[in-house]
Short mmCIF file of C-alpha atoms in Angstrom, two decimals:
data_model
loop_
_atom_site.label_atom_id
_atom_site.label_comp_id
_atom_site.label_asym_id
_atom_site.label_seq_id
_atom_site.Cartn_x
_atom_site.Cartn_y
_atom_site.Cartn_z
CA UNK A 23 -18.66 7.56 7.52
CA UNK A 24 -16.23 4.62 7.49
CA UNK A 25 -13.95 3.85 10.37
CA UNK A 26 -10.79 5.89 9.80
CA UNK A 27 -7.29 4.99 10.99
CA UNK A 28 -4.13 7.06 10.63
CA UNK A 29 -0.75 5.40 10.08
CA UNK A 30 2.20 7.00 11.86
CA UNK A 31 5.82 6.03 12.37
CA UNK A 32 9.40 7.04 11.68
CA UNK A 33 10.68 7.05 8.09
CA UNK A 34 11.70 3.65 6.66
CA UNK A 35 9.76 1.50 9.11
CA UNK A 36 7.51 0.01 6.41
CA UNK A 37 4.57 2.45 6.58
CA UNK A 38 4.08 2.93 2.85
CA UNK A 39 4.75 -0.72 2.04
CA UNK A 40 2.04 -1.60 4.55
CA UNK A 41 -0.27 1.06 3.14
CA UNK A 42 0.17 -0.39 -0.35
CA UNK A 43 -0.90 -3.79 0.90
CA UNK A 44 -3.84 -2.36 2.83
CA UNK A 45 -5.50 -0.48 0.01
CA UNK A 46 -5.87 -0.13 -3.71
CA UNK A 47 -3.98 3.16 -3.59
CA UNK A 48 -0.27 2.78 -4.35
CA UNK A 49 1.87 5.04 -2.20
CA UNK A 50 5.45 5.38 -3.37
CA UNK A 51 7.67 3.07 -1.31
CA UNK A 52 11.37 3.87 -1.36
CA UNK A 53 14.48 3.43 0.76
CA UNK A 54 14.73 7.04 1.91
CA UNK A 55 12.82 9.27 4.35
CA UNK A 56 9.77 11.34 3.39
CA UNK A 57 8.88 9.30 0.30
CA UNK A 58 5.22 9.91 1.09
CA UNK A 59 5.02 13.56 0.05
CA UNK A 60 1.24 13.91 -0.16
CA UNK A 61 -1.04 12.28 2.40
CA UNK A 62 -2.40 9.03 0.98
CA UNK A 63 -5.89 7.79 1.69
CA UNK A 64 -7.03 4.27 0.87
CA UNK A 65 -10.21 2.35 1.58
CA UNK A 66 -10.22 -1.31 2.68
CA UNK A 67 -13.23 -3.59 2.48
CA UNK A 68 -13.62 -5.43 5.77
CA UNK A 69 -13.63 -9.21 5.20
CA UNK A 70 -16.67 -10.74 6.90
CA UNK A 71 -17.73 -14.31 6.03
CA UNK A 72 -21.19 -13.58 7.47
CA UNK A 73 -21.84 -11.00 4.75
CA UNK A 74 -20.95 -13.54 2.08
CA UNK A 75 -23.17 -16.18 3.68
CA UNK A 76 -26.15 -13.80 3.79
CA UNK A 77 -25.54 -12.78 0.20
CA UNK A 78 -25.57 -16.42 -0.91
CA UNK A 79 -29.02 -16.78 0.63
CA UNK A 80 -30.62 -13.48 -0.45
CA UNK A 81 -28.93 -13.12 -3.85
CA UNK A 82 -29.14 -9.29 -3.80
CA UNK A 83 -28.38 -6.88 -6.61
CA UNK A 84 -25.60 -5.34 -4.53
CA UNK A 85 -23.36 -6.31 -1.60
CA UNK A 86 -21.81 -3.57 0.53
CA UNK A 87 -19.19 -4.50 3.16
CA UNK A 88 -17.93 -2.38 6.02
CA UNK A 89 -14.92 -0.28 5.09
CA UNK A 90 -11.93 1.17 6.88
CA UNK A 91 -10.29 4.33 5.60
CA UNK A 92 -6.51 4.43 6.02
CA UNK A 93 -4.64 7.75 6.09
CA UNK A 94 -0.88 7.48 5.55
CA UNK A 95 1.28 10.53 6.32
CA UNK A 96 4.95 11.35 5.92
CA UNK A 97 7.37 9.71 8.34
CA UNK A 98 7.76 11.75 11.52
CA UNK A 99 11.13 12.64 13.02
CA UNK A 100 12.39 14.37 16.15
CA UNK A 101 11.10 17.94 16.15
CA UNK A 102 8.16 17.17 13.83
CA UNK A 103 5.77 19.05 16.12
CA UNK A 104 7.98 22.13 15.72
CA UNK A 105 8.34 21.85 11.96
CA UNK A 106 11.27 19.45 11.55
CA UNK A 107 11.09 17.17 8.52
CA UNK A 108 7.78 16.98 6.71
CA UNK A 109 5.70 15.48 9.49
CA UNK A 110 4.34 18.59 11.18
CA UNK A 111 2.26 19.79 8.25
CA UNK A 112 0.59 16.40 7.96
CA UNK A 113 -0.30 15.82 11.62
CA UNK A 114 -3.57 17.59 10.93
CA UNK A 115 -4.50 14.84 8.50
CA UNK A 116 -4.85 12.34 11.34
CA UNK A 117 -6.64 14.64 13.80
CA UNK A 118 -10.05 13.41 12.69
CA UNK A 119 -9.20 9.71 12.58
CA UNK A 120 -10.80 7.26 15.00
CA UNK A 121 -7.61 5.35 15.84
CA UNK A 122 -3.88 5.38 15.17
CA UNK A 123 -1.83 2.58 13.68
CA UNK A 124 1.73 3.08 14.89
CA UNK A 125 4.17 1.13 12.72
CA UNK A 126 7.41 0.28 14.53
CA UNK A 127 10.46 -1.26 12.90
CA UNK A 128 11.39 -4.54 14.59
CA UNK A 129 13.68 -6.03 11.94
CA UNK A 130 17.39 -5.81 11.11
CA UNK A 131 18.37 -5.11 7.51
CA UNK A 132 21.59 -3.36 6.60
CA UNK A 133 20.14 -2.55 3.18
CA UNK A 134 17.33 -0.45 4.69
CA UNK A 135 18.72 2.63 6.42
CA UNK A 136 17.35 3.72 9.77
CA UNK A 137 16.88 7.44 10.27
CA UNK A 138 18.58 7.22 13.71
CA UNK A 139 21.33 4.80 12.70
CA UNK A 140 20.19 1.59 14.42
CA UNK A 141 17.07 -0.41 15.23
CA UNK A 142 15.58 0.41 18.62
CA UNK A 143 11.78 0.06 18.68
CA UNK A 144 11.33 1.48 22.19
CA UNK A 145 13.31 4.63 21.33
CA UNK A 146 11.43 4.93 18.02
CA UNK A 147 8.08 4.59 19.77
CA UNK A 148 9.02 7.23 22.31
CA UNK A 149 10.08 9.68 19.57
CA UNK A 150 6.65 9.45 17.95
CA UNK A 151 4.86 9.59 21.31
CA UNK A 152 6.81 12.70 22.29
CA UNK A 153 5.99 14.52 19.05
CA UNK A 154 2.28 13.70 19.31
CA UNK A 155 2.24 14.77 22.97
CA UNK A 156 3.93 18.08 22.10
CA UNK A 157 1.38 18.73 19.37
CA UNK A 158 -1.45 18.01 21.81
CA UNK A 159 0.16 20.24 24.43
CA UNK A 160 0.26 23.05 21.90
CA UNK A 161 -3.49 22.63 21.25
CA UNK A 162 -4.33 22.44 24.95
CA UNK A 163 -2.24 25.52 25.77
CA UNK A 164 -4.05 27.61 23.16
CA UNK A 165 -7.47 26.67 24.47
CA UNK A 166 -6.34 27.01 28.07
CA UNK A 167 -5.15 30.59 27.55
CA UNK A 168 -8.42 31.53 25.87
CA UNK A 169 -10.53 29.76 28.52
CA UNK A 170 -8.65 31.40 31.41
CA UNK A 171 -9.55 34.85 30.08
CA UNK A 172 -13.21 33.97 29.48
CA UNK A 173 -13.58 32.15 32.83
CA UNK A 174 -13.00 35.44 34.70
CA UNK A 175 -16.45 36.59 33.62
CA UNK A 176 -18.13 33.24 32.88
CA UNK A 177 -18.10 30.86 35.84
CA UNK A 178 -19.63 28.09 33.70
CA UNK A 179 -16.21 27.64 32.10
CA UNK A 180 -14.61 26.62 35.40
CA UNK A 181 -15.20 22.94 34.65
CA UNK A 182 -13.60 23.30 31.22
CA UNK A 183 -10.65 25.05 32.82
CA UNK A 184 -10.13 22.27 35.37
CA UNK A 185 -10.19 19.56 32.68
CA UNK A 186 -7.71 21.46 30.51
CA UNK A 187 -5.35 21.91 33.46
CA UNK A 188 -5.46 18.18 34.24
CA UNK A 189 -4.79 17.29 30.61
CA UNK A 190 -1.92 19.77 30.38
CA UNK A 191 -0.24 18.37 33.50
CA UNK A 192 -0.62 14.83 32.18
CA UNK A 193 0.97 15.75 28.85
CA UNK A 194 3.81 17.63 30.56
CA UNK A 195 4.58 14.40 32.43
CA UNK A 196 5.11 12.74 29.04
CA UNK A 197 1.92 10.69 29.12
CA UNK A 198 -0.72 10.13 26.44
CA UNK A 199 -4.16 11.57 27.21
CA UNK A 200 -5.80 8.17 26.60
CA UNK A 201 -4.17 7.05 29.86
CA UNK A 202 -5.92 9.81 31.81
CA UNK A 203 -9.11 8.60 33.48
CA UNK A 204 -11.57 11.19 32.17
CA UNK A 205 -15.33 10.89 32.63
CA UNK A 206 -17.56 11.13 29.50
CA UNK A 207 -18.64 14.67 30.40
CA UNK A 208 -14.98 15.66 30.84
CA UNK A 209 -14.10 14.21 27.44
CA UNK A 210 -16.79 16.44 25.92
CA UNK A 211 -14.95 19.50 27.25
CA UNK A 212 -11.93 18.73 25.05
CA UNK A 213 -13.62 16.95 22.14
CA UNK A 214 -13.16 19.97 19.86
CA UNK A 215 -9.36 19.66 20.17
CA UNK A 216 -9.28 16.25 18.44
CA UNK A 217 -6.23 15.33 20.51
CA UNK A 218 -3.85 12.84 18.91
CA UNK A 219 -2.86 10.99 22.07
CA UNK A 220 -6.43 10.45 23.19
CA UNK A 221 -7.05 8.11 20.26
CA UNK A 222 -6.72 4.34 20.77
CA UNK A 223 -3.50 3.01 19.27
CA UNK A 224 -2.55 -0.25 17.63
CA UNK A 225 1.17 -0.94 17.48
CA UNK A 226 2.19 -2.83 14.34
CA UNK A 227 5.57 -4.43 14.84
CA UNK A 228 7.06 -4.82 11.36
CA UNK A 229 9.24 -7.91 11.78
CA UNK A 230 11.45 -10.07 9.58
CA UNK A 231 9.92 -13.13 7.90
CA UNK A 232 11.30 -15.55 10.51
CA UNK A 233 9.66 -13.62 13.37
CA UNK A 234 6.09 -13.32 12.07
CA UNK A 235 4.80 -16.08 14.35
CA UNK A 236 7.09 -15.95 17.35
CA UNK A 237 8.37 -12.38 17.45
CA UNK A 238 11.94 -11.46 18.39
CA UNK A 239 13.92 -9.50 20.96
CA UNK A 240 12.70 -6.22 19.45
CA UNK A 241 9.01 -7.13 19.76
CA UNK A 242 9.55 -8.35 23.32
CA UNK A 243 11.00 -4.96 24.30
CA UNK A 244 8.19 -3.14 22.54
CA UNK A 245 5.54 -5.25 24.27
CA UNK A 246 7.12 -4.45 27.63
CA UNK A 247 7.21 -0.72 26.81
CA UNK A 248 3.47 -0.48 26.02
CA UNK A 249 2.24 -2.23 29.15
CA UNK A 250 -0.41 -0.14 30.85
CA UNK A 251 -1.17 1.90 27.71
CA UNK A 252 -4.51 0.26 26.87
CA UNK A 253 -3.00 -0.52 23.48
CA UNK A 254 -2.62 -3.63 21.34
CA UNK A 255 0.40 -4.96 19.47
CA UNK A 256 0.43 -7.07 16.31
CA UNK A 257 3.37 -8.65 14.54
CA UNK A 258 3.35 -8.33 10.78
CA UNK A 259 5.77 -8.48 7.87
CA UNK A 260 4.95 -5.66 5.48
CA UNK A 261 6.69 -7.35 2.54
CA UNK A 262 4.66 -10.54 2.97
CA UNK A 263 1.46 -8.49 3.15
CA UNK A 264 2.44 -6.58 -0.01
CA UNK A 265 3.06 -9.87 -1.85
CA UNK A 266 -0.29 -11.29 -0.74
CA UNK A 267 -2.09 -8.14 -1.84
CA UNK A 268 -0.81 -8.66 -5.40
CA UNK A 269 -2.19 -12.20 -5.60
CA UNK A 270 -5.66 -12.64 -7.07
CA UNK A 271 -5.73 -16.45 -6.98
CA UNK A 272 -7.05 -17.63 -3.60
CA UNK A 273 -5.22 -20.97 -3.69
CA UNK A 274 -1.96 -19.21 -4.49
CA UNK A 275 -2.53 -16.93 -1.50
CA UNK A 276 -3.23 -19.89 0.79
CA UNK A 277 -0.06 -21.67 -0.35
CA UNK A 278 2.01 -18.53 0.12
CA UNK A 279 0.65 -17.97 3.61
CA UNK A 280 1.28 -21.60 4.51
CA UNK A 281 4.98 -21.13 3.67
CA UNK A 282 5.20 -18.87 6.71
CA UNK A 283 2.84 -20.86 8.92
CA UNK A 284 0.07 -18.28 8.50
CA UNK A 285 -3.62 -19.05 8.03
CA UNK A 286 -4.71 -15.55 7.00
CA UNK A 287 -3.21 -12.21 5.98
CA UNK A 288 -2.08 -9.93 8.78
CA UNK A 289 -4.48 -7.31 7.39
CA UNK A 290 -7.41 -9.40 8.62
CA UNK A 291 -5.97 -9.42 12.13
CA UNK A 292 -5.33 -5.69 11.88
CA UNK A 293 -8.97 -5.01 10.99
CA UNK A 294 -10.27 -7.17 13.84
CA UNK A 295 -7.93 -5.39 16.25
CA UNK A 296 -9.11 -1.99 15.01
CA UNK A 297 -12.71 -3.02 15.64
CA UNK A 298 -11.77 -4.34 19.07
CA UNK A 299 -9.94 -1.11 19.95
CA UNK A 300 -13.03 0.93 19.18
CA UNK A 301 -15.50 -1.61 20.65
CA UNK A 302 -17.30 -1.94 17.32
CA UNK A 303 -19.76 -4.62 16.24
CA UNK A 304 -21.61 -5.22 12.96
CA UNK A 305 -25.28 -5.55 12.13
CA UNK A 306 -26.72 -6.35 8.71
CA UNK A 307 -29.59 -5.29 6.47
CA UNK A 308 -30.67 -7.86 3.90
CA UNK A 309 -33.00 -7.37 0.95
CA UNK A 310 -33.27 -8.06 -2.76
CA UNK A 311 -31.66 -4.74 -3.65
CA UNK A 312 -28.83 -4.87 -1.13
CA UNK A 313 -27.15 -6.86 1.60
CA UNK A 314 -25.05 -4.53 3.70
CA UNK A 315 -22.87 -4.52 6.81
CA UNK A 316 -23.12 -1.59 9.26
CA UNK A 317 -20.54 -0.89 11.99
CA UNK A 318 -21.80 0.46 15.32
CA UNK A 319 -20.32 0.81 18.83
CA UNK A 320 -21.03 -2.10 21.16
CA UNK A 321 -24.03 -1.25 23.34
CA UNK A 322 -25.82 0.79 20.67
CA UNK A 323 -29.61 0.83 20.93
CA UNK A 324 -31.92 0.23 17.96
CA UNK A 325 -32.80 3.89 17.16
CA UNK A 326 -29.14 4.93 17.08
CA UNK A 327 -28.29 1.88 14.96
CA UNK A 328 -31.00 2.98 12.53
CA UNK A 329 -29.48 6.45 12.51
CA UNK A 330 -26.29 5.04 11.02
CA UNK A 331 -28.28 4.37 7.85
CA UNK A 332 -30.02 7.77 7.87
CA UNK A 333 -30.78 10.35 10.54
CA UNK A 334 -34.49 10.21 9.55
CA UNK A 335 -34.53 6.54 10.59
CA UNK A 336 -33.53 7.51 14.12
CA UNK A 337 -35.81 10.54 14.37
CA UNK A 338 -38.89 8.65 13.21
CA UNK A 339 -38.01 5.27 14.73
CA UNK A 340 -41.02 3.05 15.46
CA UNK A 341 -39.59 -0.43 15.85
CA UNK A 342 -36.92 -2.83 14.63
CA UNK A 343 -37.58 -6.29 13.25
CA UNK A 344 -34.63 -8.45 14.27
CA UNK A 345 -33.36 -11.87 13.24
CA UNK A 346 -30.25 -13.38 14.81
CA UNK A 347 -27.59 -14.19 12.22
CA UNK A 348 -27.52 -17.93 13.01
CA UNK A 349 -31.31 -18.15 12.72
CA UNK A 350 -31.22 -16.42 9.32
CA UNK A 351 -28.68 -18.97 8.12
CA UNK A 352 -30.72 -21.88 9.49
CA UNK A 353 -34.11 -20.87 8.02
CA UNK A 354 -32.66 -19.15 4.91
CA UNK A 355 -35.23 -16.35 4.55
CA UNK A 356 -36.96 -13.62 6.48
CA UNK A 357 -40.35 -15.22 5.85
CA UNK A 358 -39.19 -18.61 7.14
CA UNK A 359 -37.72 -16.97 10.25
CA UNK A 360 -41.01 -15.17 10.85
CA UNK A 361 -42.97 -18.43 10.53
CA UNK A 362 -40.58 -20.15 12.94
CA UNK A 363 -40.97 -17.36 15.50
CA UNK A 364 -37.36 -16.28 15.07
CA UNK A 365 -38.17 -12.74 13.99
CA UNK A 366 -38.63 -10.49 17.01
CA UNK A 367 -40.05 -6.97 17.16
CA UNK A 368 -37.91 -4.66 19.29
CA UNK A 369 -38.42 -1.13 20.61
CA UNK A 370 -36.27 1.85 21.47
CA UNK A 371 -34.47 0.15 24.37
CA UNK A 372 -33.25 -2.84 22.38
CA UNK A 373 -29.45 -3.18 22.45
CA UNK A 374 -28.22 -4.44 19.09
CA UNK A 375 -26.18 -7.68 19.08
CA UNK A 376 -23.25 -8.42 16.81
CA UNK A 377 -24.58 -10.12 13.67
CA UNK A 378 -28.21 -9.05 14.01
CA UNK A 379 -30.09 -8.87 10.70
CA UNK A 380 -32.38 -5.85 11.05
CA UNK A 381 -35.25 -4.10 9.30
CA UNK A 382 -36.39 -0.73 10.64
CA UNK A 383 -39.88 0.76 10.65
CA UNK A 384 -40.07 4.55 10.96
CA UNK A 385 -42.20 7.62 10.33
CA UNK A 386 -40.92 10.19 7.86
#
């Protein structure tokens, strides 16, 4: 399954314009709230120069990059968790995402109406946070009530009950669950709830063209507001990104970016930030039929990395043959790496490194 991110934000903050530039799908972008009536899903290929370099060496029949799936929902408003606007019915669409991209308007434009009358990124952020927290509180309350009844006769549920009570108190204090220091075994107790505020969040400050590099007073206030949240903030101009996405000529894109002092599209930075948020790295498989990139969590061991390809690979894992990316580029083939002693055979305890080129041996 590809990495999946959900885009949230108030109406008219640039969500659908950004979505259009992120994917091949074309969400309707208009100057009025709720223009995204059906949830939009788009798939982005993750740009990775290492994949291209390996492909130039191997010359495979097929090249498969990592992908990120983007889910765009209707703009949320105050009361969305209770059915206001169109947001409530779509919150479920981001429950199963890995991370949340929170688009915040940080630009002034009298021609683009703001749902609350004026630009205030901190207030806008808090509105979305509050609605997501209320929705999580609703989920926690339902499970808590059920668990309290069952715990009277099943003492094993006491731990679950304690975790739910801690989470509920945290949410009632107006805090996201990701800020609560829960142990891995405690997280398992609430995993089935797919809480919205437990997901890592990337704040995308949609700024005016002049503020793409330096930011402005709005981004400064937003940055101050998210301190201590374990979140990242990126400055981006959705219109610039949309223009770049329409350009097929690489030189034209470079010239356009240079006009704004940029060296790459903001989408590239967004993807890297998403990977960083989720502590993901990439390993590669390289053969005549296919060169492919595989995303895995940092710290993954060889059998679990093999399982990303197919569960049978993990179950029947014997060993992994590993070549470091730089060695593959230097010697330009698996055979040459083997002859140079740069191909190593690794067992079940091997922790995969970012960029490893791997071949797995397994029993069916």
